[in-house]
CSV table of C-alpha atoms in Angstrom, one decimal:
chain,number,residue,atom,x,y,z
A,1,UNK,CA,34.7,2.2,5.7
A,2,UNK,CA,36.4,3.5,8.6
A,3,UNK,CA,35.8,1.3,11.7
A,4,UNK,CA,34.1,3.1,14.6
A,5,UNK,CA,35.1,6.7,13.7
A,6,UNK,CA,35.5,8.9,16.6
A,7,UNK,CA,34.1,12.3,15.9
A,8,UNK,CA,35.6,15.1,17.8
A,9,UNK,CA,33.2,16.8,20.1
A,10,UNK,CA,32.7,20.6,19.5
A,11,UNK,CA,30.6,23.0,21.6
A,12,UNK,CA,27.3,21.3,20.4
A,13,UNK,CA,27.2,18.1,18.5
A,14,UNK,CA,30.1,16.5,16.4
A,15,UNK,CA,32.7,18.0,14.3
A,16,UNK,CA,30.9,18.5,10.9
A,17,UNK,CA,34.0,17.7,8.7
A,18,UNK,CA,34.4,14.3,10.4
A,19,UNK,CA,30.6,13.5,10.0
A,20,UNK,CA,30.7,14.5,6.3
A,21,UNK,CA,33.8,12.4,5.8
A,22,UNK,CA,32.0,9.3,7.2
A,23,UNK,CA,29.0,10.1,5.2
A,24,UNK,CA,31.1,10.3,2.1
A,25,UNK,CA,32.7,7.0,2.9
A,26,UNK,CA,29.2,5.4,3.3
A,27,UNK,CA,28.1,6.9,0.0
A,28,UNK,CA,31.2,5.5,-1.7
A,29,UNK,CA,30.4,2.1,-0.3
A,30,UNK,CA,26.8,2.3,-1.5
A,31,UNK,CA,28.1,3.5,-5.1
A,32,UNK,CA,30.3,0.4,-5.1
A,33,UNK,CA,27.4,-1.9,-4.2
A,34,UNK,CA,25.3,-0.4,-6.9
A,35,UNK,CA,28.0,-0.9,-9.6
A,36,UNK,CA,28.2,-4.5,-8.3
A,37,UNK,CA,24.5,-4.8,-8.7
A,38,UNK,CA,24.6,-3.2,-12.2
A,39,UNK,CA,27.3,-5.7,-13.2
A,40,UNK,CA,25.3,-8.7,-11.9
A,41,UNK,CA,22.1,-7.2,-13.7
A,42,UNK,CA,24.1,-7.0,-17.0
A,43,UNK,CA,25.3,-10.6,-16.6
A,44,UNK,CA,21.7,-11.6,-16.1
A,45,UNK,CA,20.6,-9.8,-19.0
A,46,UNK,CA,23.3,-11.3,-21.2
A,47,UNK,CA,22.3,-14.8,-20.0
A,48,UNK,CA,18.7,-14.1,-20.9
A,49,UNK,CA,19.7,-13.0,-24.4
A,50,UNK,CA,21.6,-16.3,-24.8
A,51,UNK,CA,18.5,-18.3,-23.4
A,52,UNK,CA,16.3,-16.2,-26.0
A,53,UNK,CA,18.7,-17.2,-28.8
A,54,UNK,CA,18.7,-20.8,-27.8
A,55,UNK,CA,14.9,-20.8,-27.5
A,56,UNK,CA,14.6,-19.3,-31.1
A,57,UNK,CA,17.0,-21.9,-32.4
A,58,UNK,CA,14.9,-24.7,-30.6
A,59,UNK,CA,11.7,-23.3,-32.2
A,60,UNK,CA,13.2,-23.4,-35.6
A,61,UNK,CA,14.5,-26.8,-35.1
A,62,UNK,CA,11.0,-27.9,-33.7
A,63,UNK,CA,9.3,-26.2,-36.6
A,64,UNK,CA,11.6,-28.1,-39.2
A,65,UNK,CA,11.1,-31.3,-37.4
A,66,UNK,CA,7.2,-30.7,-37.6
A,67,UNK,CA,7.5,-30.1,-41.3
A,68,UNK,CA,9.4,-33.3,-41.8
A,69,UNK,CA,7.0,-35.3,-39.6
A,70,UNK,CA,3.9,-33.9,-41.2
A,71,UNK,CA,4.5,-35.7,-44.5
A,72,UNK,CA,6.0,-38.9,-43.4
A,73,UNK,CA,7.9,-40.9,-46.0
A,74,UNK,CA,6.7,-44.5,-46.4
A,75,UNK,CA,9.4,-46.7,-45.3
A,76,UNK,CA,8.8,-49.2,-48.0
A,77,UNK,CA,9.8,-46.7,-50.5
A,78,UNK,CA,13.2,-45.9,-49.0
A,79,UNK,CA,16.2,-47.6,-49.6
A,80,UNK,CA,18.1,-49.0,-46.6
A,81,UNK,CA,20.6,-46.2,-46.7
A,82,UNK,CA,17.9,-43.5,-46.6
A,83,UNK,CA,16.1,-45.1,-43.8
A,84,UNK,CA,19.3,-45.2,-41.9
A,85,UNK,CA,19.9,-41.5,-42.6
A,86,UNK,CA,16.4,-40.7,-41.5
A,87,UNK,CA,16.8,-42.4,-38.3
A,88,UNK,CA,20.2,-40.7,-37.6
A,89,UNK,CA,18.5,-37.3,-38.3
A,90,UNK,CA,15.7,-38.1,-35.9
A,91,UNK,CA,18.2,-39.1,-33.2
A,92,UNK,CA,20.3,-36.0,-33.9
A,93,UNK,CA,17.2,-33.9,-33.7
A,94,UNK,CA,16.4,-35.5,-30.3
A,95,UNK,CA,19.9,-35.0,-29.1
A,96,UNK,CA,19.9,-31.4,-30.1
A,97,UNK,CA,16.6,-30.7,-28.4
A,98,UNK,CA,17.9,-32.3,-25.2
A,99,UNK,CA,21.2,-30.3,-25.3
A,100,UNK,CA,19.1,-27.1,-25.8
A,101,UNK,CA,16.8,-27.9,-22.9
A,102,UNK,CA,19.8,-28.8,-20.7
A,103,UNK,CA,21.6,-25.6,-21.6
A,104,UNK,CA,18.5,-23.6,-20.9
A,105,UNK,CA,18.2,-25.3,-17.4
A,106,UNK,CA,21.9,-24.6,-16.7
A,107,UNK,CA,21.6,-21.0,-17.7
A,108,UNK,CA,18.4,-20.5,-15.8
A,109,UNK,CA,20.1,-22.1,-12.7
A,110,UNK,CA,23.2,-19.8,-13.1
A,111,UNK,CA,21.0,-16.7,-13.4
A,112,UNK,CA,19.1,-17.7,-10.2
A,113,UNK,CA,22.3,-18.5,-8.5
A,114,UNK,CA,23.8,-15.0,-9.4
A,115,UNK,CA,20.5,-13.3,-8.2
A,116,UNK,CA,20.8,-15.2,-4.9
A,117,UNK,CA,24.4,-14.5,-4.5
A,118,UNK,CA,23.8,-10.7,-5.2
A,119,UNK,CA,20.9,-10.6,-2.7
A,120,UNK,CA,22.9,-12.4,-0.1
A,121,UNK,CA,25.9,-10.0,-0.5
A,122,UNK,CA,23.7,-7.0,-0.3
A,123,UNK,CA,22.0,-8.3,2.8
A,124,UNK,CA,25.2,-9.0,4.5
A,125,UNK,CA,26.4,-5.3,3.5
A,126,UNK,CA,23.2,-3.9,4.9
A,127,UNK,CA,23.5,-5.8,8.1
A,128,UNK,CA,27.1,-4.6,8.5
A,129,UNK,CA,26.2,-1.2,7.7
A,130,UNK,CA,23.4,-1.3,10.2
A,131,UNK,CA,25.8,-2.9,12.9
A,132,UNK,CA,28.3,0.0,12.3
A,133,UNK,CA,25.5,2.6,12.5
A,134,UNK,CA,24.2,1.1,15.8
A,135,UNK,CA,27.7,1.0,17.2
A,136,UNK,CA,28.4,4.6,16.2
A,137,UNK,CA,25.0,5.6,17.7
A,138,UNK,CA,25.9,3.8,20.9
A,139,UNK,CA,29.4,5.5,21.0
A,140,UNK,CA,27.8,8.9,20.4
A,141,UNK,CA,25.2,8.3,23.1
A,142,UNK,CA,27.9,7.2,25.5
A,143,UNK,CA,30.1,10.2,24.6
A,144,UNK,CA,26.9,12.6,24.8
A,145,UNK,CA,26.2,11.1,28.3
A,146,UNK,CA,29.8,11.6,29.3
A,147,UNK,CA,29.9,15.1,28.1
A,148,UNK,CA,26.5,15.9,29.9
A,149,UNK,CA,27.7,14.4,33.1
A,150,UNK,CA,30.9,16.4,32.9
A,151,UNK,CA,28.8,19.5,32.2
A,152,UNK,CA,26.7,18.7,35.2
A,153,UNK,CA,29.7,18.3,37.4
A,154,UNK,CA,31.2,21.6,36.3
A,155,UNK,CA,27.8,23.4,36.8
A,156,UNK,CA,27.6,21.9,40.3
A,157,UNK,CA,31.2,23.0,40.9
A,158,UNK,CA,30.4,26.6,39.6
A,159,UNK,CA,27.3,26.8,41.7
A,160,UNK,CA,29.3,25.7,44.7
A,161,UNK,CA,32.0,28.4,44.0
A,162,UNK,CA,29.3,30.9,43.4
A,163,UNK,CA,27.6,30.1,46.7
A,164,UNK,CA,31.0,30.4,48.5
A,165,UNK,CA,31.7,33.7,46.9
A,166,UNK,CA,28.3,35.1,47.8
A,167,UNK,CA,28.8,34.1,51.5
A,168,UNK,CA,32.1,35.8,51.5
A,169,UNK,CA,30.7,38.9,49.9
A,170,UNK,CA,27.9,39.0,52.6
A,171,UNK,CA,30.5,38.6,55.2
A,172,UNK,CA,32.6,41.3,53.8
A,173,UNK,CA,29.6,43.6,53.5
A,174,UNK,CA,28.7,42.9,57.0
A,175,UNK,CA,32.3,43.8,58.3
A,176,UNK,CA,32.2,46.9,56.3
A,177,UNK,CA,28.9,47.9,57.5
A,178,UNK,CA,30.1,47.3,61.2
A,179,UNK,CA,33.2,49.3,60.3
A,180,UNK,CA,31.1,52.1,59.0
A,181,UNK,CA,28.7,52.1,62.1
A,182,UNK,CA,31.8,52.0,64.3
A,183,UNK,CA,33.4,55.0,62.3
A,184,UNK,CA,30.2,57.0,62.7
A,185,UNK,CA,29.9,56.5,66.3
């Protein structure tokens, strides 16, 4: 956005074209911020979908594990190799669950961080826009005060010239009246 735009002063207010241009620039910045927000929201939605898929996979694995655990196999009836395979399967299932939980925690952390980053960026943009608006208001008020002071000064000068002309006119009328009276006598 243009830093401290200087609007040209016209008879009343500011030059409409300059004000419209400034507003267009502010609108463009707002649209850019909105599109950035939409991109972050889209990213968050993608992460939420990934989390949902991981949760579904986790639930399926948990259900499969529950089915296996409901009808435990007697260790005496298994060969050593099968016991070893069962233990490996249990360890792998535990590892998969831990990985899924860790991935979910990382995804949730990234989602929250993205939201925080977006909020911080938007807050910074809002603060900057408000500072610029306040600076423009202050400039406009100072310019308006300067224009008013100049107008008052010109008005005082005009009143002084008017009073001087009136006094000269009265003096001229007095001289004319004296000349007319002298001419009549």
